[in-house]
Amino acid sequence: HITPEKFYVEACDDGADDVLAIDRVSTEVTLTVKKDVPPSAVTRPIYGILGTIRLVAGTYLIVITKKKKVGEIFSHVIWKATDFDILSYKKTMLHLTDIQLQDNKVFLSMLSHVLSVDGFYFSTTYDLTHTLQRLANTSPEFQEMSLLERADPRFVWNGHLLREFAAQPEIHRFATPVMHGFITMHSCSINGKCFDWLLVSRRSCFRAGVRYYVRGIDSEGHAANFVETEQIVHYKGSKASFVQTRGSIPFFWSQRPNLKYKPKPQISKSVNHMDGFQRHFDSQIISYGKQMIVNLVNQKGSEKPLEQTFAKMVNSMANGMVRYVAFDFHKECSRMRWDRLQILMDQLAEQQDEFSYFLVDSDGKIVTHQEEIFRSNCMDCLDRTNVIQSLLARRSLQAQLQRLGVLHVGQRIEEQADFEKIYKNAWADNANACAKQYAGTGALKTDYTRQVSLSCKGLLRTGKRTQWGLIMDGWNSLIRYYKNNFSDGFRQDAIDLFLGNYSVDEVEPASPLHVKKDWKFLALPIIMVVAFSMCIICLLMAG
């Protein structure tokens, strides 16, 4: 309910009388009741409060205005937020200069850009930020906490926007923790036995950003493009979970765009790499247990120094909880020899059997824990990584479904045509979501997971590498090149603003959006325009 003085957010649960009152002048947030809402207020439905943010014009309230049901996890409804609105506390912009108005408009467009990226999910009754194993190992006191209090801060993308709500426990239930990534749910049947199969990817908001602007780790040990992917099976009350992670090579390196198709990676020479490296794996071991690193980068060319440094640092750390395997994906699978991925699967099979998966029976008793985790990476932690993760997840799923009695002895998932199609499509969709969020385009190599052929309905996936897939990879690579060089700076700034890595100062005299550029910055565009114009004139007036 909107009035000139306040925003009133009314809880629409059955029997609820609580109303959140937000003062548009003092920005004070208090609880009141329905009878205090003025009849003159303009009323509209919303589906959650994303949070508040300060821009040049003052404070803004961001709300979820559209949602789409994804499915249910153990009777808890999961939603995807599909549209948002950014509401100004100020009733007028007359107090701003023309430059401030323009800056405010740019900051608003940054927020809108982040919110337009697909993949924001929430639930009002279920904690999406934790794996089944983490939730099973919590105390009764933890279960009583609000979703905002108990959420894993790594995966709450609106944590910065909700900081004022977090300071007032009595209004926590009005705050909606939102994760970014990918969720898909399917009701499946094999041998006449029905089970739910889910795939959840959670993107970390620490060291978040876009492809070439954010690589390696920060001083706290947070890795770029860190994603936790959990595969869940629910059958007759029993729940099984298999978790993997991906993240940039965890030391200090960069690969800034410079108009080359593939900029050369630069390993920093002025910092102590082991400090951040150690912090990264200490936090990973606390969160997941033992680490099995699967490094998929090239072992020659510009990627070779990264692989050598990674291997050397693991050896120097000498931590028995961290193991390392390097596999040159492009060399081993060159000329479409995808069968050679089995070499890596055979190499990892013993370790995977050793650290198992998480399983709870229908009585709520924990049968097995996942003791170790695969931490996969390539350069971007996208295309090569996704292929390997889907193969590891399928191998775990095979063991889970046999143990639960869904698959008979000797049966293979690959032989179950209907489920295999669902599985491959889901992993390819997961690859596309992660790639769009980090690189700005869909994933490459998804036709390995699902053969790509053109049909009137779009893309059909069946599981081989194809010539059409290579053409699509070329197209996506071209789009990535353009975005990485010419539009990712804006995308990076937008993410930093949204996550609170950059805060707008209303009284800051010099705006970071206005940088004076001398004639050298205009020389290349002018030369290009003149050259293009002369080319057109020559074509039209050849005589």
Short mmCIF file of C-alpha atoms in Angstrom, two decimals, residues 90-376:
data_model
loop_
_atom_site.label_atom_id
_atom_site.label_comp_id
_atom_site.label_asym_id
_atom_site.label_seq_id
_atom_site.Cartn_x
_atom_site.Cartn_y
_atom_site.Cartn_z
CA LYS A 90 11.43 10.44 -2.65
CA LYS A 91 8.24 11.87 -4.11
CA THR A 92 10.11 14.25 -6.44
CA MET A 93 13.51 14.63 -8.12
CA LEU A 94 13.53 18.43 -8.10
CA HIS A 95 16.35 18.49 -5.54
CA LEU A 96 18.78 16.96 -8.09
CA THR A 97 20.96 18.72 -10.66
CA ASP A 98 20.94 17.55 -14.29
CA ILE A 99 24.19 15.62 -13.77
CA GLN A 100 22.82 13.97 -10.62
CA LEU A 101 19.63 13.02 -12.48
CA GLN A 102 21.71 11.44 -15.23
CA ASP A 103 23.89 9.56 -12.72
CA ASN A 104 20.83 8.31 -10.85
CA LYS A 105 19.37 7.08 -14.13
CA VAL A 106 22.59 5.14 -14.89
CA PHE A 107 22.61 3.53 -11.41
CA LEU A 108 18.95 2.54 -11.83
CA SER A 109 19.76 0.98 -15.21
CA MET A 110 22.56 -1.00 -13.51
CA LEU A 111 20.14 -2.41 -10.94
CA SER A 112 17.61 -3.21 -13.68
CA HIS A 113 20.31 -5.01 -15.64
CA VAL A 114 21.25 -7.29 -12.71
CA LEU A 115 17.58 -8.03 -12.01
CA SER A 116 16.99 -8.85 -15.69
CA VAL A 117 19.51 -11.72 -15.58
CA ASP A 118 17.55 -14.96 -15.28
CA GLY A 119 17.98 -17.15 -12.20
CA PHE A 120 16.69 -15.56 -8.97
CA TYR A 121 14.93 -18.14 -6.75
CA PHE A 122 13.25 -17.99 -3.34
CA SER A 123 10.99 -19.86 -0.96
CA THR A 124 9.05 -18.48 2.01
CA THR A 125 9.21 -21.78 3.93
CA TYR A 126 12.39 -23.61 2.83
CA ASP A 127 16.09 -22.71 3.15
CA LEU A 128 17.41 -22.89 -0.42
CA THR A 129 20.94 -21.81 0.53
CA HIS A 130 21.93 -25.04 2.34
CA THR A 131 22.49 -28.59 1.10
CA LEU A 132 20.51 -31.50 2.57
CA GLN A 133 23.60 -32.63 4.48
CA ARG A 134 24.16 -29.21 6.07
CA LEU A 135 20.47 -28.96 7.05
CA ALA A 136 20.53 -32.45 8.57
CA ASN A 137 23.51 -31.56 10.79
CA THR A 138 21.92 -28.50 12.44
CA SER A 139 20.63 -27.93 15.96
CA PRO A 140 16.96 -27.42 16.98
CA GLU A 141 17.84 -23.78 17.70
CA PHE A 142 18.99 -23.38 14.09
CA GLN A 143 15.68 -24.76 12.83
CA GLU A 144 13.82 -22.11 14.86
CA MET A 145 15.72 -19.23 13.25
CA SER A 146 14.18 -17.09 10.53
CA LEU A 147 15.22 -17.87 6.94
CA LEU A 148 17.26 -14.66 6.86
CA GLU A 149 19.21 -15.52 10.03
CA ARG A 150 20.03 -19.10 9.09
CA ALA A 151 20.78 -18.62 5.38
CA ASP A 152 24.31 -19.28 4.10
CA PRO A 153 25.61 -15.73 3.36
CA ARG A 154 27.60 -17.03 0.38
CA PHE A 155 24.39 -17.67 -1.53
CA VAL A 156 22.11 -14.81 -0.41
CA TRP A 157 22.36 -12.41 -3.35
CA ASN A 158 20.27 -9.72 -1.67
CA GLY A 159 22.19 -9.87 1.62
CA HIS A 160 23.49 -6.30 1.16
CA LEU A 161 20.00 -5.04 0.24
CA LEU A 162 18.54 -6.63 3.40
CA ARG A 163 21.17 -5.31 5.83
CA GLU A 164 18.70 -2.87 7.47
CA PHE A 165 16.12 -5.65 7.86
CA ALA A 166 18.76 -7.97 9.34
CA ALA A 167 19.35 -5.45 12.15
CA GLN A 168 15.71 -5.79 13.34
CA PRO A 169 14.84 -9.43 14.20
CA GLU A 170 11.13 -8.63 14.61
CA ILE A 171 10.81 -7.85 10.88
CA HIS A 172 12.89 -10.77 9.56
CA ARG A 173 9.81 -12.62 8.36
CA PHE A 174 9.15 -9.81 5.87
CA ALA A 175 12.64 -10.23 4.32
CA THR A 176 13.04 -12.72 1.48
CA PRO A 177 16.52 -14.28 1.04
CA VAL A 178 17.05 -14.81 -2.70
CA MET A 179 19.62 -17.11 -4.29
CA HIS A 180 20.99 -16.82 -7.81
CA GLY A 181 21.76 -19.78 -10.03
CA PHE A 182 19.60 -22.58 -11.42
CA ILE A 183 16.93 -24.96 -10.11
CA THR A 184 15.05 -27.66 -11.99
CA MET A 185 12.72 -30.37 -10.64
CA HIS A 186 11.30 -33.42 -12.36
CA SER A 187 8.93 -36.22 -11.32
CA CYS A 188 10.43 -39.30 -12.99
CA SER A 189 9.61 -42.98 -13.36
CA ILE A 190 11.92 -45.96 -13.87
CA ASN A 191 10.64 -49.55 -13.71
CA GLY A 192 7.24 -48.14 -12.70
CA LYS A 193 8.76 -46.55 -9.58
CA CYS A 194 8.17 -42.78 -9.27
CA PHE A 195 10.76 -40.48 -7.70
CA ASP A 196 11.61 -36.77 -7.69
CA TRP A 197 14.93 -35.67 -9.21
CA LEU A 198 16.25 -32.15 -8.59
CA LEU A 199 19.27 -30.16 -9.69
CA VAL A 200 20.20 -27.00 -7.73
CA SER A 201 23.14 -24.69 -8.55
CA ARG A 202 23.91 -21.89 -6.07
CA ARG A 203 26.16 -19.04 -7.23
CA SER A 204 28.29 -17.39 -4.57
CA CYS A 205 27.89 -13.63 -4.16
CA PHE A 206 31.48 -13.37 -2.86
CA ARG A 207 33.87 -12.32 -5.65
CA ALA A 208 30.95 -12.34 -8.07
CA GLY A 209 31.31 -10.79 -11.47
CA VAL A 210 31.75 -11.38 -15.17
CA ARG A 211 34.19 -13.52 -17.10
CA TYR A 212 37.37 -11.52 -17.77
CA TYR A 213 36.93 -8.95 -14.99
CA VAL A 214 36.87 -11.47 -12.12
CA ARG A 215 39.36 -14.33 -12.02
CA GLY A 216 41.23 -16.23 -9.29
CA ILE A 217 40.61 -15.36 -5.63
CA ASP A 218 40.48 -12.34 -3.34
CA SER A 219 42.43 -11.81 -0.11
CA GLU A 220 39.76 -13.67 1.88
CA GLY A 221 40.13 -16.78 -0.30
CA HIS A 222 36.80 -16.38 -2.14
CA ALA A 223 37.05 -17.80 -5.68
CA ALA A 224 35.53 -16.19 -8.76
CA ASN A 225 32.51 -17.93 -10.33
CA PHE A 226 32.13 -20.25 -7.34
CA VAL A 227 29.05 -22.46 -7.77
CA GLU A 228 27.77 -25.22 -5.49
CA THR A 229 25.72 -27.80 -7.43
CA GLU A 230 23.54 -30.32 -5.61
CA GLN A 231 21.70 -33.24 -7.17
CA ILE A 232 18.80 -34.55 -5.03
CA VAL A 233 16.70 -37.74 -5.26
CA HIS A 234 13.50 -38.17 -3.22
CA TYR A 235 11.91 -41.65 -3.23
CA LYS A 236 9.33 -42.99 -0.75
CA GLY A 237 10.51 -40.63 1.99
CA SER A 238 14.22 -41.41 1.47
CA LYS A 239 16.43 -38.51 0.35
CA ALA A 240 19.81 -38.73 -1.39
CA SER A 241 22.12 -35.83 -2.25
CA PHE A 242 25.37 -35.47 -4.18
CA VAL A 243 27.21 -32.13 -4.02
CA GLN A 244 29.98 -30.75 -6.26
CA THR A 245 31.60 -27.32 -6.49
CA ARG A 246 33.29 -25.30 -9.21
CA GLY A 247 35.40 -22.18 -8.85
CA SER A 248 38.20 -20.24 -10.50
CA ILE A 249 41.80 -21.45 -10.01
CA PRO A 250 42.37 -20.30 -6.41
CA PHE A 251 45.37 -18.01 -6.49
CA PHE A 252 45.92 -14.43 -7.68
CA TRP A 253 45.74 -14.17 -11.48
CA SER A 254 43.93 -12.03 -14.03
CA GLN A 255 42.91 -12.08 -17.69
CA ARG A 256 41.73 -8.58 -18.54
CA PRO A 257 40.10 -7.99 -21.95
CA ASN A 258 42.44 -6.41 -24.51
CA LEU A 259 40.61 -7.03 -27.84
CA LYS A 260 42.47 -10.33 -28.37
CA TYR A 261 40.20 -13.34 -28.80
CA LYS A 262 41.81 -15.01 -25.79
CA PRO A 263 43.80 -12.63 -23.57
CA LYS A 264 46.90 -14.16 -21.98
CA PRO A 265 46.40 -15.01 -18.27
CA GLN A 266 48.71 -13.09 -15.94
CA ILE A 267 49.79 -14.59 -12.60
CA SER A 268 50.42 -11.84 -10.04
CA LYS A 269 54.06 -11.58 -8.94
CA SER A 270 53.60 -9.07 -6.13
CA VAL A 271 51.46 -11.03 -3.65
CA ASN A 272 51.76 -14.06 -1.39
CA HIS A 273 49.65 -16.66 -3.23
CA MET A 274 49.82 -19.28 -0.49
CA ASP A 275 48.01 -17.03 1.99
CA GLY A 276 44.81 -16.75 -0.05
CA PHE A 277 45.19 -20.32 -1.37
CA GLN A 278 45.32 -21.67 2.19
CA ARG A 279 42.31 -19.60 3.25
CA HIS A 280 40.31 -20.86 0.29
CA PHE A 281 40.86 -24.52 1.05
CA ASP A 282 40.49 -24.07 4.82
CA SER A 283 36.99 -22.67 4.23
CA GLN A 284 36.18 -25.40 1.68
CA ILE A 285 37.24 -28.16 4.08
CA ILE A 286 35.08 -26.65 6.86
CA SER A 287 32.08 -26.48 4.51
CA TYR A 288 32.46 -29.76 2.61
CA GLY A 289 35.21 -31.98 4.04
CA LYS A 290 38.00 -33.44 1.91
CA GLN A 291 38.66 -31.87 -1.48
CA MET A 292 39.27 -33.70 -4.76
CA ILE A 293 40.49 -31.07 -7.25
CA VAL A 294 39.80 -31.81 -10.93
CA ASN A 295 41.76 -29.32 -13.05
CA LEU A 296 40.69 -29.39 -16.72
CA VAL A 297 42.82 -26.57 -18.19
CA ASN A 298 45.19 -27.07 -21.13
CA GLN A 299 48.65 -28.32 -20.19
CA LYS A 300 50.31 -26.34 -22.98
CA GLY A 301 50.08 -22.81 -24.36
CA SER A 302 48.87 -19.86 -22.27
CA GLU A 303 47.00 -22.08 -19.76
CA LYS A 304 50.07 -24.20 -18.93
CA PRO A 305 51.54 -21.86 -16.25
CA LEU A 306 48.19 -21.89 -14.39
CA GLU A 307 48.14 -25.69 -14.27
CA GLN A 308 51.77 -25.89 -13.18
CA THR A 309 51.29 -23.28 -10.44
CA PHE A 310 48.11 -24.96 -9.17
CA ALA A 311 49.81 -28.37 -8.92
CA LYS A 312 52.89 -26.85 -7.26
CA MET A 313 50.79 -25.01 -4.64
CA VAL A 314 48.79 -28.12 -3.74
CA ASN A 315 52.09 -29.98 -3.21
CA SER A 316 53.52 -27.08 -1.18
CA MET A 317 50.42 -26.91 1.03
CA ALA A 318 50.90 -30.62 1.83
CA ASN A 319 47.39 -31.01 3.23
CA GLY A 320 46.17 -34.61 3.31
CA MET A 321 42.58 -33.32 2.98
CA VAL A 322 43.29 -31.95 -0.53
CA ARG A 323 44.04 -34.16 -3.54
CA TYR A 324 44.75 -33.05 -7.11
CA VAL A 325 44.10 -34.50 -10.58
CA ALA A 326 44.93 -32.71 -13.84
CA PHE A 327 43.23 -33.70 -17.11
CA ASP A 328 43.91 -31.83 -20.36
CA PHE A 329 40.32 -31.85 -21.62
CA HIS A 330 40.98 -30.28 -25.04
CA LYS A 331 43.98 -32.49 -25.82
CA GLU A 332 42.36 -35.73 -24.69
CA CYS A 333 39.04 -35.03 -26.44
CA SER A 334 40.40 -33.39 -29.60
CA ARG A 335 38.74 -34.35 -32.91
CA MET A 336 35.50 -35.18 -31.04
CA ARG A 337 36.96 -38.17 -29.17
CA TRP A 338 34.48 -37.78 -26.30
CA ASP A 339 34.85 -41.45 -25.36
CA ARG A 340 38.24 -40.49 -23.86
CA LEU A 341 36.44 -38.78 -20.97
CA GLN A 342 36.09 -42.31 -19.62
CA ILE A 343 39.85 -42.16 -18.84
CA LEU A 344 39.14 -39.44 -16.26
CA MET A 345 36.02 -41.21 -14.94
CA ASP A 346 38.02 -44.41 -14.38
CA GLN A 347 40.75 -42.39 -12.66
CA LEU A 348 38.20 -40.84 -10.25
CA ALA A 349 35.99 -43.91 -9.75
CA GLU A 350 37.78 -45.27 -6.68
CA GLN A 351 37.75 -41.88 -4.91
CA GLN A 352 34.07 -41.34 -5.73
CA ASP A 353 33.11 -44.73 -4.31
CA GLU A 354 35.19 -43.96 -1.22
CA PHE A 355 33.50 -40.66 -0.29
CA SER A 356 29.97 -41.75 -1.26
CA TYR A 357 26.94 -39.41 -1.07
CA PHE A 358 24.46 -38.20 1.56
CA LEU A 359 21.49 -40.49 2.26
CA VAL A 360 18.62 -40.27 4.76
CA ASP A 361 16.08 -43.11 5.02
CA SER A 362 12.30 -42.69 5.28
CA ASP A 363 12.53 -42.67 9.11
CA GLY A 364 14.87 -39.64 9.05
CA LYS A 365 17.92 -41.70 9.99
CA ILE A 366 21.20 -40.68 8.30
CA VAL A 367 22.56 -43.73 6.44
CA THR A 368 25.65 -42.22 4.77
CA HIS A 369 27.48 -38.88 4.69
CA GLN A 370 29.32 -37.39 1.72
CA GLU A 371 32.85 -37.24 3.13
CA GLU A 372 34.63 -35.59 0.20
CA ILE A 373 33.73 -33.29 -2.67
CA PHE A 374 34.84 -32.82 -6.26
CA ARG A 375 36.05 -29.27 -6.90
CA SER A 376 36.21 -28.94 -10.70
#
